[in-house]
Tab-separated table of C-alpha atoms in Angstrom:
chain	number	residue	atom	x	y	z
A	166	UNK	CA	-47.252	-0.744	113.334
A	167	UNK	CA	-46.878	-2.948	110.330
A	168	UNK	CA	-43.548	-2.958	108.565
A	169	UNK	CA	-43.742	-2.681	104.806
A	170	UNK	CA	-41.849	-5.375	103.014
A	171	UNK	CA	-39.820	-4.315	99.992
A	172	UNK	CA	-39.716	-6.744	97.076
A	173	UNK	CA	-36.768	-7.090	94.773
A	174	UNK	CA	-37.114	-6.560	91.002
A	175	UNK	CA	-38.439	-4.017	88.575
A	176	UNK	CA	-41.732	-2.325	88.750
A	177	UNK	CA	-44.068	-1.693	85.863
A	178	UNK	CA	-42.976	1.941	85.457
A	179	UNK	CA	-39.270	1.046	85.266
A	180	UNK	CA	-39.971	-1.696	82.737
A	181	UNK	CA	-42.012	0.659	80.492
A	182	UNK	CA	-39.273	3.289	80.574
A	183	UNK	CA	-36.617	0.700	79.643
A	184	UNK	CA	-38.673	-0.687	76.772
A	185	UNK	CA	-39.451	2.784	75.408
A	186	UNK	CA	-35.742	3.733	75.490
A	187	UNK	CA	-34.873	0.521	73.601
A	188	UNK	CA	-37.532	1.241	70.973
A	189	UNK	CA	-36.245	4.785	70.441
A	190	UNK	CA	-32.633	3.612	70.178
A	191	UNK	CA	-33.479	0.869	67.675
A	192	UNK	CA	-35.517	3.316	65.561
A	193	UNK	CA	-32.472	5.581	65.382
A	194	UNK	CA	-30.029	2.741	64.596
A	195	UNK	CA	-32.150	0.840	62.041
A	196	UNK	CA	-31.571	3.128	59.012
A	197	UNK	CA	-27.808	3.123	59.476
A	198	UNK	CA	-27.811	-0.657	59.943
A	199	UNK	CA	-29.763	-1.070	56.702
A	200	UNK	CA	-27.296	1.150	54.817
A	201	UNK	CA	-24.388	-0.774	56.312
A	202	UNK	CA	-25.841	-4.096	55.116
A	203	UNK	CA	-26.382	-2.694	51.599
A	204	UNK	CA	-22.839	-1.307	51.496
A	205	UNK	CA	-21.479	-4.660	52.678
A	206	UNK	CA	-23.280	-6.471	49.856
A	207	UNK	CA	-21.942	-4.030	47.290
A	208	UNK	CA	-18.428	-4.346	48.720
A	209	UNK	CA	-18.650	-8.162	48.575
A	210	UNK	CA	-19.540	-8.009	44.865
A	211	UNK	CA	-16.693	-5.572	44.166
A	212	UNK	CA	-14.230	-7.744	46.098
A	213	UNK	CA	-15.311	-10.872	44.176
A	214	UNK	CA	-14.908	-9.038	40.865
A	215	UNK	CA	-11.492	-7.695	41.869
A	216	UNK	CA	-10.333	-11.163	42.957
A	217	UNK	CA	-11.498	-12.671	39.663
A	218	UNK	CA	-9.650	-10.076	37.598
A	219	UNK	CA	-6.451	-10.544	39.584
A	220	UNK	CA	-6.736	-14.311	39.306
A	221	UNK	CA	-7.130	-14.115	35.503
A	222	UNK	CA	-4.077	-11.861	35.261
A	223	UNK	CA	-2.003	-14.106	37.524
A	224	UNK	CA	-3.005	-17.257	35.630
A	225	UNK	CA	-1.967	-15.641	32.329
A	226	UNK	CA	1.458	-14.926	33.783
A	227	UNK	CA	1.782	-18.315	35.485
A	228	UNK	CA	0.789	-20.278	32.381
A	229	UNK	CA	2.568	-17.953	29.917
A	230	UNK	CA	-0.576	-17.896	27.842
A	231	UNK	CA	-3.551	-15.636	27.162
A	232	UNK	CA	-6.445	-15.727	29.615
A	233	UNK	CA	-9.817	-14.048	29.079
A	234	UNK	CA	-11.951	-12.743	31.966
A	235	UNK	CA	-15.686	-12.187	31.505
A	236	UNK	CA	-18.959	-11.923	33.399
A	237	UNK	CA	-21.491	-14.631	32.618
A	238	UNK	CA	-24.995	-15.745	33.536
A	239	UNK	CA	-23.950	-19.396	33.514
A	240	UNK	CA	-23.182	-21.061	36.805
A	241	UNK	CA	-21.449	-23.943	35.001
A	242	UNK	CA	-17.682	-23.685	35.043
A	243	UNK	CA	-16.991	-24.966	31.542
A	244	UNK	CA	-16.174	-23.676	28.059
A	245	UNK	CA	-19.862	-23.447	27.119
A	246	UNK	CA	-20.439	-20.354	29.283
A	247	UNK	CA	-21.071	-17.197	27.251
A	248	UNK	CA	-20.182	-13.632	28.139
A	249	UNK	CA	-23.080	-11.501	29.372
A	250	UNK	CA	-23.205	-7.809	30.152
A	251	UNK	CA	-25.050	-8.530	33.384
A	252	UNK	CA	-24.551	-11.831	35.118
A	253	UNK	CA	-24.109	-13.201	38.593
A	254	UNK	CA	-20.920	-15.151	37.835
A	255	UNK	CA	-17.439	-14.610	36.383
A	256	UNK	CA	-15.057	-16.898	34.551
A	257	UNK	CA	-11.367	-16.880	33.701
A	258	UNK	CA	-10.780	-19.015	30.611
A	259	UNK	CA	-7.555	-20.124	28.986
A	260	UNK	CA	-7.396	-19.007	25.349
A	261	UNK	CA	-6.467	-21.872	22.979
A	262	UNK	CA	-3.074	-21.743	21.321
A	263	UNK	CA	-2.523	-24.070	18.357
A	264	UNK	CA	1.249	-23.568	18.450
A	265	UNK	CA	1.490	-24.832	22.020
A	266	UNK	CA	-1.307	-27.432	21.665
A	267	UNK	CA	-3.366	-25.699	24.354
A	268	UNK	CA	-7.141	-26.089	24.279
A	269	UNK	CA	-9.670	-23.687	25.754
A	270	UNK	CA	-10.442	-24.495	29.355
A	271	UNK	CA	-12.109	-22.778	32.254
A	272	UNK	CA	-9.314	-21.871	34.655
A	273	UNK	CA	-11.575	-20.789	37.470
A	274	UNK	CA	-15.091	-19.486	37.999
A	275	UNK	CA	-16.729	-17.558	40.769
A	276	UNK	CA	-19.956	-16.016	41.962
A	277	UNK	CA	-20.440	-12.302	42.282
A	278	UNK	CA	-22.409	-12.849	45.448
A	279	UNK	CA	-25.334	-10.509	45.791
A	280	UNK	CA	-25.718	-9.094	42.281
A	281	UNK	CA	-29.360	-10.104	42.297
A	282	UNK	CA	-29.910	-8.488	45.692
A	283	UNK	CA	-29.838	-4.844	44.650
A	284	UNK	CA	-26.313	-4.477	43.254
A	285	UNK	CA	-25.559	-3.732	39.590
A	286	UNK	CA	-22.327	-3.909	37.611
A	287	UNK	CA	-21.692	-1.659	34.622
A	288	UNK	CA	-18.701	-2.805	32.577
A	289	UNK	CA	-16.841	-0.765	29.966
A	290	UNK	CA	-15.924	-4.010	28.167
A	291	UNK	CA	-17.649	-7.394	28.021
A	292	UNK	CA	-14.349	-9.270	28.232
A	293	UNK	CA	-10.757	-8.522	29.232
A	294	UNK	CA	-7.810	-10.506	27.902
A	295	UNK	CA	-4.495	-10.735	29.709
A	296	UNK	CA	-1.283	-11.800	27.948
A	297	UNK	CA	1.629	-13.763	29.370
A	298	UNK	CA	3.146	-10.514	30.666
A	299	UNK	CA	-0.006	-9.663	32.674
A	300	UNK	CA	-0.941	-6.751	30.442
A	301	UNK	CA	-4.138	-6.332	28.497
A	302	UNK	CA	-4.166	-7.872	25.063
A	303	UNK	CA	-6.382	-7.432	21.987
A	304	UNK	CA	-7.928	-10.697	20.817
A	305	UNK	CA	-10.814	-11.350	18.439
A	306	UNK	CA	-13.388	-13.824	19.836
A	307	UNK	CA	-11.030	-15.437	22.374
A	308	UNK	CA	-11.755	-19.000	23.516
A	309	UNK	CA	-14.916	-19.216	21.423
A	310	UNK	CA	-16.633	-16.212	22.992
A	311	UNK	CA	-18.828	-14.018	20.817
A	312	UNK	CA	-17.139	-10.874	22.139
A	313	UNK	CA	-13.667	-9.512	21.510
A	314	UNK	CA	-11.049	-8.054	23.823
A	315	UNK	CA	-9.739	-4.598	23.021
A	316	UNK	CA	-6.846	-2.931	24.801
A	317	UNK	CA	-7.834	0.168	26.724
A	318	UNK	CA	-8.426	1.538	30.180
A	319	UNK	CA	-11.293	-0.659	31.341
A	320	UNK	CA	-13.531	-0.301	34.344
A	321	UNK	CA	-16.338	-1.975	36.235
A	322	UNK	CA	-18.723	0.263	38.183
A	323	UNK	CA	-20.404	-1.515	41.102
A	324	UNK	CA	-23.331	0.264	42.732
A	325	UNK	CA	-26.449	-0.303	44.777
A	326	UNK	CA	-29.771	0.095	43.003
A	327	UNK	CA	-31.111	3.489	44.028
A	328	UNK	CA	-28.159	4.014	46.329
A	329	UNK	CA	-25.584	6.717	46.532
A	330	UNK	CA	-22.580	4.488	47.229
A	331	UNK	CA	-20.423	3.273	44.339
A	332	UNK	CA	-17.115	1.474	43.842
A	333	UNK	CA	-15.102	1.285	40.652
A	334	UNK	CA	-12.555	-1.316	39.578
A	335	UNK	CA	-10.111	-0.052	36.976
A	336	UNK	CA	-7.733	-2.028	34.775
A	337	UNK	CA	-5.011	0.041	33.120
A	338	UNK	CA	-3.275	-0.647	29.828
A	339	UNK	CA	-0.284	-1.983	31.735
A	340	UNK	CA	-2.507	-4.351	33.710
A	341	UNK	CA	-2.700	-2.482	37.018
A	342	UNK	CA	-5.955	-3.543	38.715
A	343	UNK	CA	-7.311	-1.229	41.394
A	344	UNK	CA	-10.522	-0.624	43.346
A	345	UNK	CA	-11.392	2.991	44.033
A	346	UNK	CA	-14.263	5.247	45.073
A	347	UNK	CA	-15.440	7.455	42.170
A	348	UNK	CA	-17.188	9.815	44.591
A	349	UNK	CA	-13.941	10.789	46.327
A	350	UNK	CA	-11.545	13.380	44.891
A	351	UNK	CA	-8.876	11.946	42.609
A	352	UNK	CA	-6.218	13.304	44.973
A	353	UNK	CA	-7.528	11.141	47.845
A	354	UNK	CA	-5.794	7.765	48.297
A	355	UNK	CA	-9.080	5.886	47.733
A	356	UNK	CA	-10.187	8.197	44.902
A	357	UNK	CA	-10.263	7.131	41.259
A	358	UNK	CA	-7.707	8.588	38.852
A	359	UNK	CA	-9.125	10.952	36.271
């Protein structure tokens, strides 16, 4: 009688079952992975915008001078950049003060990351000015910009194109800067105030 030798490894049937299970699992996980990537891009834009606003406010307090924050299409970090309602960059610029012999200068600039990759920003104001006390300030055409700063509750709505997820950055009259979720109830900690 011949003894049958058993070989180690996987057979064709086991390999087909394993591959089919992997295909089914990846088909289930792919939509949620795609949504996660889109939400991460939107969150990165909102975080960059929030950091820029806080930096402009802090620089106004640190320098005891007015600083204007605006979104721009210009990648150059100089005083030639113009405010734009939709741009992929932001700039914090020192407002000139003739009494203190301070010229306009770009304090800091930044990129909004993935604005061009399916994320839009809707601003309630084209520019925000912060005074030496960190509060909003009304200024007409600050630092040579063609827009003016007006005091008021301002906001930036960041959302995915065609998506259901949104984040909102609010700036109060007193200068409180906060990121919130407008789709959550206002009583929730991450909800936006009404």
